[in-house]
Amino acid sequence: MSSKPRSRWKLSTISNITLLILYLIGSVALVSLVNVNTKQQALRNAELYSSMILDRNVATHAFINNALKTSLYELFDEHFFEPTWLSATFAINSIANDYGLFTQE
């Protein structure tokens, strides 16, 4: 009866393979965690910037509607004036075009 000697793995080989697997699992978990947190931070920043732009546009609309329109209607009641002067949307778009705020690069 011929018996082959069993091949046993050394303890150092088993511990090295275990550490390698743990290292790979930890690396994947860390990269995934950083990726998710980065996306959440980018979303929070986008919401902040969009609300800032929206607040600026609403403030411009309110200023033109409440402050400028009433005084300009009284001033130009008998004189010529361009109706787009009183358009809040026209003013916001003109400001955006002058300063390149909404240009796609």
Rosetta silent file (secondary structure, phi, psi, omega in degrees, C-alpha in Angstrom):
SEQUENCE: MSSKPRSRWKLSTISNITLLILYLIGSVALVSLVNVNTKQQALRNAELYSSMILDRNVATHAFINNALKTSLYELFDEHFFEPTWLSATFAINSIANDYGLFTQE
SCORE:     score description
SCORE:     0.000 S_00000001
   1 L     0.000  120.855 -179.188    0.000    0.000    0.000 S_00000001
   2 L  -101.845  126.972  179.975    1.538    3.220   -1.074 S_00000001
   3 L  -116.433  128.503  178.207    0.533    6.241    0.774 S_00000001
   4 L   -81.997  144.427  176.166    1.324    9.669   -0.469 S_00000001
   5 L   -73.250  137.314  179.212    2.323   12.190    2.092 S_00000001
   6 L   -69.906  140.265  176.898   -0.315   14.800    2.590 S_00000001
   7 L   -92.753  118.492  178.492    0.614   18.233    1.536 S_00000001
   8 L  -107.586  142.620  176.998   -0.140   20.605    4.351 S_00000001
   9 L   -81.631  144.754  177.751    0.004   24.291    4.068 S_00000001
  10 L   -74.066  156.044  178.824    2.268   26.044    6.397 S_00000001
  11 H   -62.276  -36.316  179.453    0.806   28.310    9.010 S_00000001
  12 H   -66.438  -35.811  178.314    2.652   31.292    7.508 S_00000001
  13 H   -67.588  -43.247  179.006    1.070   30.631    4.095 S_00000001
  14 H   -64.538  -43.173  179.679   -2.422   30.444    5.581 S_00000001
  15 H   -67.620  -36.229  177.089   -1.912   33.638    7.591 S_00000001
  16 H   -65.741  -41.665  178.652   -0.514   35.462    4.545 S_00000001
  17 H   -66.540  -41.287  178.267   -3.506   34.457    2.403 S_00000001
  18 H   -62.813  -45.231  178.359   -5.909   35.469    5.182 S_00000001
  19 H   -64.023  -37.327  177.790   -4.227   38.853    5.582 S_00000001
  20 H   -64.206  -44.494  179.221   -4.290   39.377    1.808 S_00000001
  21 H   -64.246  -44.323  177.690   -8.022   38.647    1.641 S_00000001
  22 H   -62.561  -39.658  178.456   -8.717   40.970    4.597 S_00000001
  23 H   -63.640  -43.879  179.514   -6.583   43.690    2.999 S_00000001
  24 H   -65.338  -42.442  178.637   -8.483   43.407   -0.314 S_00000001
  25 H   -63.872  -43.626  177.954  -11.873   43.484    1.427 S_00000001
  26 H   -63.925  -38.977  179.085  -10.813   46.515    3.490 S_00000001
  27 H   -65.376  -44.246  179.181   -9.494   48.308    0.416 S_00000001
  28 H   -64.107  -42.380  179.762  -12.709   47.778   -1.531 S_00000001
  29 H   -64.021  -42.142 -179.646  -14.776   48.929    1.467 S_00000001
  30 H   -66.127  -43.622  179.074  -12.643   52.056    1.924 S_00000001
  31 H   -64.088  -41.473  178.638  -12.776   53.019   -1.762 S_00000001
  32 H   -64.556  -41.869  179.589  -16.549   52.490   -1.813 S_00000001
  33 H   -63.841  -43.662  178.284  -17.024   54.591    1.330 S_00000001
  34 H   -64.603  -40.291  179.721  -14.924   57.451   -0.050 S_00000001
  35 H   -63.289  -45.689 -179.805  -16.799   57.297   -3.372 S_00000001
  36 H   -64.548  -44.701 -179.967  -20.223   57.476   -1.706 S_00000001
  37 H   -64.821  -37.178  178.131  -19.163   60.336    0.591 S_00000001
  38 H   -65.347  -41.599  178.126  -17.660   62.283   -2.321 S_00000001
  39 H   -65.116  -40.219  178.495  -20.889   61.974   -4.321 S_00000001
  40 H   -65.010  -40.412  178.648  -22.952   63.116   -1.319 S_00000001
  41 H   -66.158  -40.296  178.258  -20.691   66.132   -0.790 S_00000001
  42 H   -63.822  -38.483  177.882  -20.905   67.055   -4.479 S_00000001
  43 H   -66.104  -41.741  177.664  -24.705   66.852   -4.301 S_00000001
  44 H   -63.353  -41.218  178.423  -24.784   69.090   -1.208 S_00000001
  45 H   -65.334  -41.161  178.733  -22.523   71.637   -2.926 S_00000001
  46 H   -63.443  -40.825  177.794  -24.684   71.606   -6.072 S_00000001
  47 H   -64.671  -39.890  179.376  -27.819   72.182   -3.982 S_00000001
  48 H   -64.006  -47.936 -178.762  -26.122   75.057   -2.151 S_00000001
  49 H   -66.055  -39.302  179.680  -24.951   76.765   -5.332 S_00000001
  50 H   -67.310  -36.447  177.312  -28.290   76.300   -7.073 S_00000001
  51 H   -69.697  -33.329  176.407  -30.146   77.793   -4.105 S_00000001
  52 H   -64.897  -43.628  179.229  -27.725   80.737   -4.080 S_00000001
  53 H   -65.544  -42.808  179.054  -28.375   81.382   -7.786 S_00000001
  54 H   -63.450  -42.486  178.552  -32.119   81.004   -7.304 S_00000001
  55 H   -62.960  -38.977  178.538  -32.103   83.395   -4.332 S_00000001
  56 H   -64.747  -42.505  179.719  -30.160   85.962   -6.367 S_00000001
  57 H   -67.315  -39.694  178.129  -32.629   85.704   -9.249 S_00000001
  58 H   -65.465  -40.444  178.020  -35.637   85.988   -6.932 S_00000001
  59 H   -64.307  -38.673  177.501  -34.085   89.038   -5.253 S_00000001
  60 H   -65.047  -44.272  176.923  -33.497   90.623   -8.670 S_00000001
  61 H   -58.967  -46.657 -178.414  -37.107   89.947   -9.684 S_00000001
  62 H   -63.391  -41.796  179.581  -38.404   91.421   -6.429 S_00000001
  63 H   -62.914  -45.849 -178.722  -36.205   94.510   -6.754 S_00000001
  64 H   -66.570  -43.305 -177.742  -37.267   95.181  -10.325 S_00000001
  65 H   -69.555  -39.631 -173.674  -40.954   94.538   -9.625 S_00000001
  66 H   -91.110  -40.134 -173.498  -41.178   96.469   -6.355 S_00000001
  67 H   -96.241  -48.248 -172.609  -38.635   99.260   -6.621 S_00000001
  68 H   -81.410  -41.731 -174.073  -37.987  100.006  -10.276 S_00000001
  69 H   -62.828  -42.904 -177.299  -41.309   99.415  -11.966 S_00000001
  70 H   -65.780  -43.112 -179.175  -43.307  101.770   -9.804 S_00000001
  71 H   -72.586  -35.310  179.252  -40.851  104.642  -10.113 S_00000001
  72 H   -71.293  -36.999  177.048  -40.264  104.101  -13.834 S_00000001
  73 H   -61.822  -40.283  178.684  -43.976  103.970  -14.626 S_00000001
  74 H   -69.354  -39.868 -177.358  -44.417  107.328  -12.926 S_00000001
  75 H   -70.671  -43.853 -175.103  -41.324  108.821  -14.575 S_00000001
  76 L  -100.210   24.612 -177.991  -41.972  107.551  -18.101 S_00000001
  77 L   -61.197  -37.988 -177.730  -45.725  107.925  -18.092 S_00000001
  78 L  -108.102   -3.850 -176.930  -45.622  110.517  -20.838 S_00000001
  79 L  -111.222  168.513  179.149  -42.241  109.685  -22.395 S_00000001
  80 L   -75.904  138.608  169.713  -40.913  106.854  -24.514 S_00000001
  81 L  -150.414  155.329 -179.262  -39.411  103.871  -22.783 S_00000001
  82 L   -86.551  125.611 -178.357  -38.484  100.330  -23.763 S_00000001
  83 H   -62.340  -26.738  179.709  -40.699   97.686  -22.073 S_00000001
  84 H   -67.920  -15.962  175.732  -37.770   95.292  -21.743 S_00000001
  85 H   -61.496  -29.134 -176.468  -36.259   97.715  -19.221 S_00000001
  86 H   -97.962    3.667 -179.582  -38.912   96.527  -16.797 S_00000001
  87 L   -87.120  116.894  179.594  -38.566   92.830  -17.505 S_00000001
  88 H   -65.995  -38.402  178.921  -36.907   91.038  -14.615 S_00000001
  89 H   -65.220  -41.202  176.605  -36.172   87.997  -16.761 S_00000001
  90 H   -61.378  -41.719  179.812  -34.543   90.180  -19.402 S_00000001
  91 H   -64.859  -44.341 -179.746  -32.394   91.810  -16.712 S_00000001
  92 H   -64.333  -43.531  178.510  -31.310   88.489  -15.223 S_00000001
  93 H   -65.708  -37.059  177.676  -30.452   87.051  -18.631 S_00000001
  94 H   -65.941  -42.899  177.661  -28.540   90.215  -19.577 S_00000001
  95 H   -62.932  -43.418  179.952  -26.557   90.105  -16.333 S_00000001
  96 H   -63.872  -40.025  178.858  -25.840   86.420  -16.835 S_00000001
  97 H   -69.524  -38.383 -179.793  -24.676   87.008  -20.412 S_00000001
  98 H   -64.813  -37.468 -177.413  -22.517   89.976  -19.431 S_00000001
  99 H  -101.903    2.559  176.348  -20.739   88.029  -16.706 S_00000001
 100 L    65.123   37.992 -175.345  -20.812   84.623  -18.404 S_00000001
 101 L   -75.899  -35.414 -173.788  -22.691   82.929  -15.564 S_00000001
 102 L  -112.251   28.042 -179.619  -24.665   80.406  -17.579 S_00000001
 103 L   -86.238  143.663  177.535  -22.240   79.624  -20.375 S_00000001
 104 L   -93.876  126.931  179.315  -21.368   76.042  -21.166 S_00000001
 105 L  -110.523    0.000    0.000  -17.651   75.387  -21.512 S_00000001
